[in-house]
Amino acid sequence: MITKEIREQFPILGQEVNGKPLTYLDSAATSQKPISVIETLAHYYKNDNSNVHRGVHTLGTRATDGYEGSREKVRRFINASSTEEVIFVRGTTTAINTVASSYGRANIGEGDEIVITPMEHHSNIIPWQQLAKETGATLKYIPLQADGTISLSDVENTITAHTKIVSVMYVSNVLGTINPIKDITEIAHRNDAVMMVDGAQAAPHMKVDVQELDCDFFAFSAHKMCGPTGIGVLYGKKQLLDKMEPVEFGGEMIDFVGLYDSTWKELPWKFEGGTPIIAGAIGLGAAIDFLEQIGLDEIEKIEHELVEYAMERMSTIEGLTIFGPRNRAGLVTFNLDDVHPHDVATVLDTEGIAVRAGHHCAQPLMKWLDVTATARASFYLYNTKDDVDALIEGLKTTKEYFGHVF
Amino acid sequence: MSSNLDQLYRQVIMDHYKNPRNKGVIEDGSLTVNLNNPTCGDRIQISMDVEDGKIKDAKFDGEGCSISLASASMMTQSIIDLPVDEALRLSKVFSDMMQGKEYDDGDLDLGDLESLQGVSKFPARIKCATLAWKALEKGVYEKDGEQQ
């Protein structure tokens, strides 16, 4: 599929914003949705809506088939060894919190270490801060190199025999850094620690193989990969999940309930208390179909070309600072001298260009970069060089505008 | 370039951003308050010298965008020498102005603040303009709480 055909699948992209054609460069915050996903959700609610795993009736069977069918699609998408290892959750945040609450509380004690990095999203910092406070464990950070990458010797030096959990993002939502997850996992395992991966910015953009990575937990969100909001996935190795206690108790997740004691369903359902996110899961399945039809390798190629082109053109703008390493995923975080990123984003918005401005849920990283906020343009499969050109023109306009008003 | 944008970034706003009035900290001020805008990372500190219910002096410090810093600068300018309750009344008028509501400034002098009117056309930026005022209100109410 060429980009024009891809773009036609996204009805939202056809509109004008503030009298200009929409240039959507905020897919790292959330991606747009193709018509196939939108129609799958509508079709489900129009035709199949019912609760899962209980009804004897036909609609109940259809809903269950759709929900569990999506679980199989996710299993294949990340190459998990079985659907027992695929848990539907609200999103990456819930997935990480589930591991911190369940695995963390049972396996972490005083004197133990939890290892993360300063580039993490708040969702991969705060659950560990809380766990460390509750248990008396120490939270340690793998230091960053000047270019915003991680060196394996620092990983070796930070992870010790006391380390019980290592949790690192695959791709940075600010720097675009692609972390050497497989190597970090190997070092974690050598020290008998488990490895959790925040895959929120990876799963939408590149082929992920959890068995190849050998990570113990992997989390991602559907809404960043053309799926609906409110649904995500926690992958965990079966032997770990088997031993873990559920975090939420109630309907759907039980085997037998007595007055004073109850037992849980088998995996993965023991972690899915309450009526699950049925439509969301089915929508995620449709998003996976869509991405696989184009191919993750092709998507990675599209984004790589765009980010290379954007870096090249942006580096010609005087007074523009780009944060992060040369080799990166499909996003560029930047600041313009003397113009606050909010002001950049506001001027770009009047040109129909949507970028993110702020701390990107990474305040420790902002501190490390010694800025309070930054602007970010992020690309996805539906973006084109025309979008990059619009951004460059918009940035020039911003500079002229603020140069003029000062 | 849209005229809305020119309304948002009027000369007087840019002047306050580039040449902030009353920037700094009153070291022995009777009232100091910090407020963050957690969605964007902006930080503002307002320090004031309040005597007999009147704001004798006010300064602001912090980091933020042009709108939030210009608004803070203008605010300090307009509340110095104002009784605290009038400053709160001005805060209400300003808040109504930001939300595009009808506002009655009566005997209050809006001065440069009127130049921020254009912000109401940019819903995403209203919080930037009101941050300093929220800090002022927080400071006054916390102080009241202490005294009661």
Coordinates of C-alpha atoms in Angstrom, one line a residue:
Chain A
M1 CA 0.0 0.0 0.0
I2 CA 1.4 3.4 -0.9
T3 CA 1.0 6.2 1.6
K4 CA -1.9 7.9 -0.3
E5 CA -3.9 4.7 0.0
I6 CA -2.9 4.3 3.6
R7 CA -4.0 7.9 4.3
E8 CA -7.4 7.3 2.7
Q9 CA -8.0 4.6 5.4
F10 CA -8.0 7.4 8.1
P11 CA -11.1 9.6 7.7
I12 CA -9.9 12.1 10.4
L13 CA -6.9 13.1 8.3
G14 CA -9.0 14.5 5.5
Q15 CA -10.2 17.6 7.5
E16 CA -9.0 21.1 7.7
V17 CA -8.0 22.6 11.1
N18 CA -8.0 26.4 11.4
G19 CA -8.5 26.7 7.7
K20 CA -5.4 24.5 6.8
P21 CA -5.2 20.8 5.9
L22 CA -4.6 18.9 9.1
T23 CA -1.0 17.8 9.7
Y24 CA -1.1 15.3 12.5
L25 CA 2.3 14.9 14.2
D26 CA 1.2 13.6 17.6
S27 CA 1.0 9.9 17.1
A28 CA 3.3 9.2 20.0
A29 CA 0.5 10.6 22.2
T30 CA -2.2 8.7 20.4
S31 CA -2.5 7.4 16.9
Q32 CA -5.4 8.0 14.5
K33 CA -7.8 5.1 13.7
P34 CA -8.3 3.5 10.3
I35 CA -11.8 3.0 9.0
S36 CA -11.5 -0.8 9.5
V37 CA -11.1 -0.3 13.3
I38 CA -13.9 2.2 13.5
E39 CA -16.2 -0.1 11.6
T40 CA -15.3 -3.1 13.6
L41 CA -16.2 -1.3 16.8
A42 CA -19.5 -0.1 15.3
H43 CA -20.2 -3.6 13.9
Y44 CA -19.7 -5.2 17.3
Y45 CA -22.1 -2.8 19.0
K46 CA -24.6 -3.1 16.3
N47 CA -24.6 -6.8 15.9
D48 CA -22.7 -8.8 18.5
N49 CA -22.7 -6.9 21.8
S50 CA -23.1 -9.2 24.8
N51 CA -21.1 -10.2 27.8
V52 CA -18.4 -12.8 27.5
H53 CA -17.7 -16.2 29.0
R54 CA -21.2 -16.7 30.5
G55 CA -24.1 -16.4 28.2
V56 CA -25.3 -19.6 26.6
H57 CA -27.0 -17.5 23.9
T58 CA -25.7 -16.8 20.4
L59 CA -24.6 -13.2 21.0
G60 CA -22.6 -14.3 24.1
T61 CA -20.8 -16.8 21.9
R62 CA -20.1 -14.2 19.2
A63 CA -18.7 -11.7 21.7
T64 CA -16.6 -14.4 23.4
D65 CA -15.3 -15.6 20.0
G66 CA -14.4 -12.0 19.1
Y67 CA -12.7 -11.3 22.4
E68 CA -10.7 -14.5 22.6
G69 CA -10.0 -14.3 18.9
S70 CA -8.3 -11.0 19.5
R71 CA -6.2 -12.6 22.2
E72 CA -4.9 -15.0 19.7
K73 CA -4.1 -12.1 17.3
V74 CA -2.1 -10.4 20.0
R75 CA -0.3 -13.7 20.9
R76 CA 0.8 -14.0 17.2
F77 CA 1.6 -10.2 17.0
I78 CA 4.2 -10.4 19.8
N79 CA 5.0 -14.1 19.3
A80 CA 4.0 -15.2 22.9
S81 CA 4.1 -18.9 23.3
S82 CA 0.4 -19.2 24.4
T83 CA -2.7 -17.0 24.9
E84 CA -2.4 -17.8 28.6
E85 CA 0.4 -15.2 28.6
V86 CA -1.7 -12.4 27.0
I87 CA -3.7 -10.4 29.6
F88 CA -6.0 -7.6 28.5
V89 CA -5.7 -4.5 30.7
R90 CA -6.6 -0.8 30.4
G91 CA -3.2 0.1 28.9
T92 CA 0.5 0.2 29.6
T93 CA 0.1 2.1 32.9
T94 CA -2.2 -0.6 34.3
A95 CA 0.0 -3.3 33.0
I96 CA 3.1 -2.0 34.8
N97 CA 1.1 -1.3 37.9
T98 CA -0.2 -4.9 37.8
V99 CA 3.4 -6.2 37.8
A100 CA 4.5 -3.8 40.5
S101 CA 1.6 -4.6 42.7
S102 CA 1.4 -8.4 42.2
Y103 CA 4.9 -9.6 41.4
G104 CA 6.6 -6.7 43.2
R105 CA 4.8 -7.0 46.5
A106 CA 5.4 -10.8 46.6
N107 CA 9.0 -10.8 45.6
I108 CA 10.6 -7.5 46.8
G109 CA 11.8 -6.8 50.3
E110 CA 14.1 -4.6 52.2
G111 CA 17.6 -4.4 50.7
D112 CA 16.4 -5.5 47.3
E113 CA 16.9 -3.3 44.3
I114 CA 14.6 -2.2 41.5
V115 CA 16.5 -0.8 38.4
I116 CA 15.0 1.6 35.9
T117 CA 16.4 4.6 33.8
P118 CA 15.9 8.4 34.0
M119 CA 14.4 8.4 30.5
E120 CA 11.3 6.4 31.6
H121 CA 7.7 7.7 31.2
H122 CA 6.0 8.5 34.6
S123 CA 4.1 5.2 34.2
N124 CA 7.3 3.3 34.4
I125 CA 8.7 5.3 37.4
I126 CA 6.0 5.9 39.9
P127 CA 4.8 2.3 40.3
W128 CA 8.4 1.4 41.2
Q129 CA 8.8 4.4 43.5
Q130 CA 5.7 3.4 45.4
L131 CA 6.8 -0.3 45.5
A132 CA 10.2 0.8 46.9
K133 CA 8.6 3.0 49.6
E134 CA 6.2 0.2 50.6
T135 CA 8.9 -2.5 50.8
G136 CA 12.0 -0.7 51.8
A137 CA 13.7 -1.6 48.5
T138 CA 16.1 0.7 46.7
L139 CA 15.2 2.3 43.4
K140 CA 18.3 2.6 41.2
Y141 CA 18.8 4.3 37.8
I142 CA 21.0 3.3 34.9
P143 CA 22.7 6.6 34.0
L144 CA 22.3 8.0 30.5
Q145 CA 25.0 8.8 28.0
A146 CA 25.2 12.4 26.8
D147 CA 23.3 11.6 23.7
G148 CA 20.4 10.0 25.6
T149 CA 21.4 6.4 25.1
I150 CA 22.3 3.6 27.6
S151 CA 25.7 1.9 27.6
L152 CA 25.7 -1.8 28.5
S153 CA 28.7 -1.3 30.8
D154 CA 26.5 1.1 32.9
V155 CA 23.8 -1.6 32.8
E156 CA 26.3 -4.2 34.1
N157 CA 27.4 -1.8 36.8
T158 CA 23.9 -0.9 38.0
I159 CA 22.3 -4.3 38.1
T160 CA 23.7 -6.4 41.0
A161 CA 22.9 -9.6 42.8
H162 CA 20.4 -7.6 44.9
T163 CA 18.4 -6.5 41.9
K164 CA 15.1 -8.2 41.7
I165 CA 13.3 -6.2 38.9
V166 CA 14.6 -4.3 35.9
S167 CA 12.1 -2.2 34.0
V168 CA 13.1 -0.3 30.9
M169 CA 11.2 1.3 28.0
Y170 CA 11.9 -0.2 24.6
V171 CA 11.7 3.1 22.8
S172 CA 11.8 6.6 24.4
N173 CA 8.7 8.7 23.8
V174 CA 11.0 11.8 24.1
L175 CA 14.4 11.0 22.8
G176 CA 13.4 8.3 20.3
T177 CA 16.2 6.2 21.7
I178 CA 15.8 2.5 20.9
N179 CA 17.1 0.6 24.0
P180 CA 19.1 -2.7 23.7
I181 CA 16.4 -4.6 25.5
K182 CA 17.7 -8.1 24.6
D183 CA 21.1 -7.3 26.1
I184 CA 19.6 -5.7 29.2
T185 CA 17.4 -8.7 29.7
E186 CA 20.4 -11.0 29.4
I187 CA 22.2 -9.0 32.1
A188 CA 19.1 -8.9 34.3
H189 CA 18.7 -12.7 34.0
R190 CA 22.3 -13.3 34.8
N191 CA 21.6 -11.6 38.1
D192 CA 18.4 -13.5 38.7
A193 CA 16.3 -10.4 38.2
V194 CA 13.1 -10.3 36.1
M195 CA 12.9 -8.0 33.1
M196 CA 9.8 -5.8 32.4
V197 CA 9.6 -3.9 29.1
D198 CA 7.5 -0.8 28.5
G199 CA 6.7 -1.4 24.9
A200 CA 4.2 1.5 24.4
Q201 CA 6.3 3.2 21.8
A202 CA 7.7 0.0 20.3
A203 CA 4.8 -2.3 19.5
P204 CA 3.1 0.2 17.1
H205 CA 6.2 0.8 15.1
M206 CA 8.4 -2.3 14.9
K207 CA 8.2 -6.1 15.0
V208 CA 8.2 -7.3 18.6
D209 CA 9.1 -10.9 19.5
V210 CA 8.8 -11.4 23.2
Q211 CA 10.4 -14.9 23.0
E212 CA 13.4 -13.5 21.1
L213 CA 13.8 -10.7 23.6
D214 CA 13.3 -13.2 26.4
C215 CA 11.8 -10.5 28.6
D216 CA 9.5 -11.6 31.5
F217 CA 6.9 -8.9 31.1
F218 CA 6.0 -6.7 28.2
A219 CA 3.3 -3.9 28.2
F220 CA 1.7 -1.9 25.4
S221 CA -1.4 0.1 24.6
A222 CA -3.8 -0.3 21.7
H223 CA -4.5 3.4 21.1
K224 CA -1.0 4.1 20.0
M225 CA -1.2 1.4 17.3
C226 CA -4.4 2.4 15.5
G227 CA -6.6 0.7 18.1
P228 CA -9.2 2.2 20.5
T229 CA -8.3 3.8 23.8
G230 CA -8.9 2.0 27.1
I231 CA -7.3 -1.3 26.1
G232 CA -3.8 -2.6 26.3
V233 CA -1.9 -5.8 26.9
L234 CA 0.3 -7.2 29.7
Y235 CA 2.4 -10.1 28.4
G236 CA 4.0 -12.2 31.1
K237 CA 5.8 -15.6 31.1
K238 CA 3.5 -18.3 32.2
Q239 CA 5.7 -19.6 35.0
L240 CA 5.7 -16.2 36.6
L241 CA 2.0 -15.3 36.0
D242 CA 1.0 -18.7 37.4
K243 CA 2.6 -17.8 40.8
M244 CA 1.2 -14.2 40.8
E245 CA -1.9 -13.1 42.8
P246 CA -4.6 -11.2 40.9
V247 CA -4.7 -7.4 41.6
E248 CA -8.5 -7.0 41.1
F249 CA -11.0 -9.3 42.6
G250 CA -14.6 -9.8 41.6
G251 CA -16.7 -11.3 38.8
E252 CA -15.2 -13.1 35.8
M253 CA -11.9 -13.9 37.5
I254 CA -13.1 -16.6 39.9
D255 CA -13.3 -20.4 39.9
F256 CA -15.2 -21.1 43.1
V257 CA -16.6 -18.5 45.6
G258 CA -17.4 -19.5 49.2
L259 CA -18.5 -17.3 52.1
Y260 CA -14.9 -16.9 53.4
D261 CA -12.7 -18.1 50.7
S262 CA -12.5 -18.2 46.9
T263 CA -10.3 -19.6 44.2
W264 CA -9.2 -18.1 40.9
K265 CA -9.8 -19.0 37.3
E266 CA -6.8 -20.2 35.3
L267 CA -4.6 -17.8 33.2
P268 CA -5.2 -15.4 31.7
W269 CA -8.6 -14.7 33.1
K270 CA -7.5 -14.6 36.8
F271 CA -6.1 -11.1 36.0
E272 CA -9.2 -9.9 34.2
G273 CA -11.7 -9.2 37.0
G274 CA -15.1 -7.6 36.0
T275 CA -16.6 -7.4 32.6
P276 CA -13.6 -7.0 30.4
I277 CA -13.0 -4.4 27.7
I278 CA -14.7 -6.5 25.1
A279 CA -15.2 -4.0 22.2
G280 CA -11.7 -2.6 22.9
A281 CA -10.1 -6.0 22.6
I282 CA -12.0 -6.7 19.4
G283 CA -10.9 -3.2 18.1
L284 CA -7.3 -4.0 19.0
G285 CA -7.6 -7.2 16.9
A286 CA -8.8 -5.1 13.9
A287 CA -5.8 -2.7 14.5
I288 CA -3.4 -5.7 14.4
D289 CA -5.0 -7.0 11.2
F290 CA -4.5 -3.5 9.7
L291 CA -0.9 -3.1 10.7
E292 CA 0.0 -6.7 9.6
Q293 CA -1.6 -6.1 6.3
I294 CA 0.8 -3.3 5.7
G295 CA 3.6 -5.0 7.5
L296 CA 5.6 -3.9 10.5
D297 CA 8.8 -3.8 8.5
E298 CA 7.2 -1.5 6.0
I299 CA 5.9 0.7 8.7
E300 CA 9.3 0.9 10.3
K301 CA 10.7 1.8 6.9
I302 CA 8.2 4.6 6.3
E303 CA 8.9 6.1 9.7
H304 CA 12.6 5.8 9.3
E305 CA 12.6 7.7 6.0
L306 CA 10.4 10.4 7.5
V307 CA 12.5 10.9 10.7
E308 CA 15.7 11.0 8.6
Y309 CA 14.2 13.7 6.3
A310 CA 12.8 15.6 9.3
M311 CA 16.1 15.6 11.2
E312 CA 17.9 16.8 8.0
R313 CA 15.5 19.6 7.4
M314 CA 15.1 20.6 11.0
S315 CA 18.9 20.8 11.6
T316 CA 19.0 23.6 9.0
I317 CA 16.8 25.8 11.1
E318 CA 19.0 28.1 13.2
G319 CA 18.3 28.2 16.9
L320 CA 16.5 24.8 16.8
T321 CA 17.8 22.2 19.2
I322 CA 17.0 18.5 18.7
F323 CA 17.2 16.2 21.7
G324 CA 18.3 12.6 21.6
P325 CA 20.5 10.4 19.6
R326 CA 21.1 10.4 15.8
N327 CA 19.7 6.9 15.3
R328 CA 16.1 6.9 16.6
A329 CA 12.5 5.9 16.2
G330 CA 10.1 8.1 14.4
L331 CA 9.9 11.2 16.5
V332 CA 11.8 14.4 17.0
T333 CA 11.8 16.4 20.2
F334 CA 13.1 19.9 19.9
N335 CA 13.1 23.5 21.2
L336 CA 13.3 26.8 19.4
D337 CA 15.6 29.4 21.1
D338 CA 13.6 32.0 23.0
V339 CA 10.2 30.5 22.2
H340 CA 8.5 28.4 24.8
P341 CA 7.3 25.1 23.4
H342 CA 3.6 26.0 24.2
D343 CA 4.0 29.1 22.0
V344 CA 5.5 26.9 19.3
A345 CA 2.6 24.5 19.5
T346 CA 0.0 27.3 19.5
V347 CA 1.5 28.9 16.4
L348 CA 1.8 25.6 14.6
D349 CA -1.8 24.8 15.5
T350 CA -3.0 27.9 13.7
E351 CA -1.3 26.4 10.7
G352 CA -3.2 23.1 11.2
I353 CA -0.2 21.3 12.6
A354 CA -0.6 19.2 15.7
V355 CA 2.5 18.6 17.8
R356 CA 2.9 17.9 21.5
A357 CA 4.3 20.5 23.9
G358 CA 5.1 19.9 27.5
H359 CA 7.0 17.5 29.7
H360 CA 5.7 14.4 27.9
C361 CA 5.1 12.6 31.2
A362 CA 8.9 12.5 31.7
Q363 CA 9.8 15.1 34.3
P364 CA 13.0 13.4 35.4
L365 CA 14.1 13.3 31.8
M366 CA 13.3 17.0 31.4
K367 CA 15.4 17.7 34.4
W368 CA 18.2 15.7 32.9
L369 CA 17.9 17.6 29.7
D370 CA 17.8 20.8 31.8
V371 CA 14.6 22.1 30.2
T372 CA 11.1 22.6 31.7
A373 CA 9.4 21.5 28.5
T374 CA 9.9 20.6 24.9
A375 CA 8.0 20.3 21.6
R376 CA 7.7 17.0 19.9
A377 CA 6.7 15.9 16.4
S378 CA 6.0 12.2 16.1
F379 CA 5.4 10.2 12.9
Y380 CA 3.3 7.2 12.0
L381 CA 2.6 5.2 8.8
Y382 CA 0.1 7.8 7.5
N383 CA 2.5 10.7 7.6
T384 CA 4.3 12.0 4.5
K385 CA 7.2 14.2 3.5
D386 CA 4.5 16.9 2.8
D387 CA 3.8 16.8 6.6
V388 CA 7.4 17.3 7.4
D389 CA 7.5 20.2 4.9
A390 CA 4.5 21.7 6.5
L391 CA 6.2 21.4 9.9
I392 CA 9.4 23.1 8.6
E393 CA 7.3 26.0 7.1
G394 CA 5.4 26.2 10.4
L395 CA 8.6 26.4 12.4
K396 CA 9.9 29.1 10.1
T397 CA 6.7 31.0 10.5
T398 CA 6.9 30.6 14.3
K399 CA 10.5 32.0 14.3
E400 CA 9.5 34.9 12.1
Y401 CA 6.4 35.6 14.2
F402 CA 8.3 35.7 17.5
G403 CA 11.2 37.5 16.0
H404 CA 8.8 40.1 14.8
V405 CA 6.8 40.5 18.0
F406 CA 9.9 40.8 20.1
Chain B
M1 CA -0.9 34.6 9.9
S2 CA -4.2 34.7 11.6
S3 CA -5.5 37.8 13.4
N4 CA -6.5 35.5 16.3
L5 CA -2.8 34.8 16.8
D6 CA -2.0 38.5 16.8
Q7 CA -4.7 39.0 19.4
L8 CA -3.1 36.2 21.5
Y9 CA 0.4 37.6 21.2
R10 CA -0.1 41.3 21.4
Q11 CA 2.8 43.6 21.6
V12 CA 2.1 44.5 25.3
I13 CA 2.1 40.8 26.2
M14 CA 5.4 40.2 24.5
D15 CA 6.8 43.3 26.2
H16 CA 5.8 41.8 29.6
Y17 CA 7.3 38.5 28.6
K18 CA 10.6 40.0 27.5
N19 CA 10.8 42.7 30.2
P20 CA 9.0 41.2 33.1
R21 CA 7.9 43.6 35.9
N22 CA 8.3 42.7 39.5
K23 CA 10.3 39.5 38.7
G24 CA 12.0 37.9 41.7
V25 CA 11.3 37.0 45.3
I26 CA 10.4 39.1 48.3
E27 CA 12.7 37.4 50.8
D28 CA 10.9 38.5 54.0
G29 CA 7.5 38.7 52.4
S30 CA 4.5 37.8 54.5
L31 CA 3.1 35.4 51.9
T32 CA 4.8 33.1 49.4
V33 CA 3.1 30.5 47.3
N34 CA 4.2 28.0 44.7
L35 CA 1.9 26.5 42.0
N36 CA 2.6 24.1 39.2
N37 CA 0.7 23.4 36.0
P38 CA 1.2 19.7 36.1
T39 CA 0.0 19.2 32.5
C40 CA 2.8 21.3 31.1
G41 CA 5.5 21.7 33.8
D42 CA 5.1 25.4 34.2
R43 CA 6.0 26.7 37.7
I44 CA 5.1 29.9 39.3
Q45 CA 6.0 31.5 42.6
I46 CA 4.2 34.5 44.0
S47 CA 5.6 36.3 47.0
M48 CA 3.7 39.2 48.6
D49 CA 4.0 41.7 51.4
V50 CA 0.6 42.1 52.9
E51 CA -0.1 44.6 55.7
D52 CA -3.4 45.5 57.2
G53 CA -5.2 43.7 54.4
K54 CA -3.4 45.5 51.7
I55 CA -0.9 44.2 49.2
K56 CA 2.2 46.5 49.7
D57 CA 4.4 44.6 47.3
A58 CA 4.3 41.6 45.0
K59 CA 6.8 39.7 43.0
F60 CA 6.7 36.6 40.8
D61 CA 9.3 34.0 39.8
G62 CA 9.1 30.8 37.7
E63 CA 9.3 29.2 34.4
G64 CA 6.7 29.0 31.7
C65 CA 5.4 30.2 28.3
S66 CA 5.0 33.7 27.2
I67 CA 1.3 33.8 28.2
S68 CA 1.9 32.5 31.7
L69 CA 4.8 34.7 32.5
A70 CA 3.3 37.9 30.9
S71 CA 0.1 37.3 32.8
A72 CA 2.1 36.9 36.1
S73 CA 4.0 40.1 35.4
M74 CA 0.8 42.0 34.7
M75 CA -0.9 40.6 37.7
T76 CA 1.8 41.8 40.1
Q77 CA 1.6 45.2 38.5
S78 CA -2.2 45.4 39.0
I79 CA -2.4 44.0 42.6
I80 CA 0.3 46.1 44.2
D81 CA -1.4 48.7 46.5
L82 CA -4.7 46.9 46.2
P83 CA -6.6 45.6 49.3
V84 CA -6.6 41.8 49.3
D85 CA -10.3 41.5 48.8
E86 CA -10.1 43.7 45.7
A87 CA -7.3 41.6 44.3
L88 CA -9.5 38.6 44.7
R89 CA -12.4 40.5 42.9
L90 CA -10.0 41.3 40.1
S91 CA -9.0 37.7 39.9
K92 CA -12.6 36.7 39.4
V93 CA -13.1 39.3 36.7
F94 CA -9.9 38.1 35.0
S95 CA -11.1 34.5 35.2
D96 CA -14.4 35.4 33.6
M97 CA -12.6 37.4 30.9
M98 CA -10.4 34.3 30.1
Q99 CA -13.5 32.1 29.9
G100 CA -15.1 34.4 27.4
K101 CA -17.8 35.3 29.9
E102 CA -19.4 38.7 30.4
Y103 CA -17.4 40.5 33.1
D104 CA -18.1 43.5 35.2
D105 CA -14.9 45.4 36.0
G106 CA -16.8 48.2 37.6
D107 CA -14.3 50.4 39.5
L108 CA -11.4 48.0 38.9
D109 CA -8.6 49.0 36.6
L110 CA -7.7 46.2 34.3
G111 CA -4.8 48.1 32.6
D112 CA -2.5 45.8 30.6
L113 CA -4.6 42.8 31.7
E114 CA -7.1 43.7 29.0
S115 CA -4.5 42.7 26.4
L116 CA -4.9 39.1 27.4
Q117 CA -8.5 39.0 26.2
G118 CA -7.4 37.2 23.0
V119 CA -6.4 34.1 25.1
S120 CA -10.1 33.2 25.5
K121 CA -10.0 32.2 21.8
F122 CA -7.4 29.6 22.6
P123 CA -9.0 27.2 25.1
A124 CA -5.7 25.2 25.5
R125 CA -3.9 28.3 26.7
I126 CA -6.4 29.7 29.3
K127 CA -4.7 27.7 32.1
C128 CA -1.4 29.4 31.2
A129 CA -3.0 32.8 31.7
T130 CA -4.7 32.0 35.0
L131 CA -1.8 30.2 36.6
A132 CA -0.5 33.2 38.5
W133 CA -4.0 34.2 39.6
K134 CA -4.7 30.7 40.9
A135 CA -1.4 31.0 42.9
L136 CA -2.6 34.3 44.3
E137 CA -5.9 32.9 45.4
K138 CA -4.3 29.8 46.8
G139 CA -1.9 31.9 48.8
V140 CA -4.6 34.2 50.2
Y141 CA -6.9 31.3 51.1
E142 CA -4.1 29.3 52.8
K143 CA -3.1 32.4 54.8
D144 CA -6.8 32.9 55.8
G145 CA -6.9 29.3 56.9
E146 CA -3.8 29.7 59.1
Q147 CA -5.2 32.8 60.8
Q148 CA -8.6 31.3 61.6

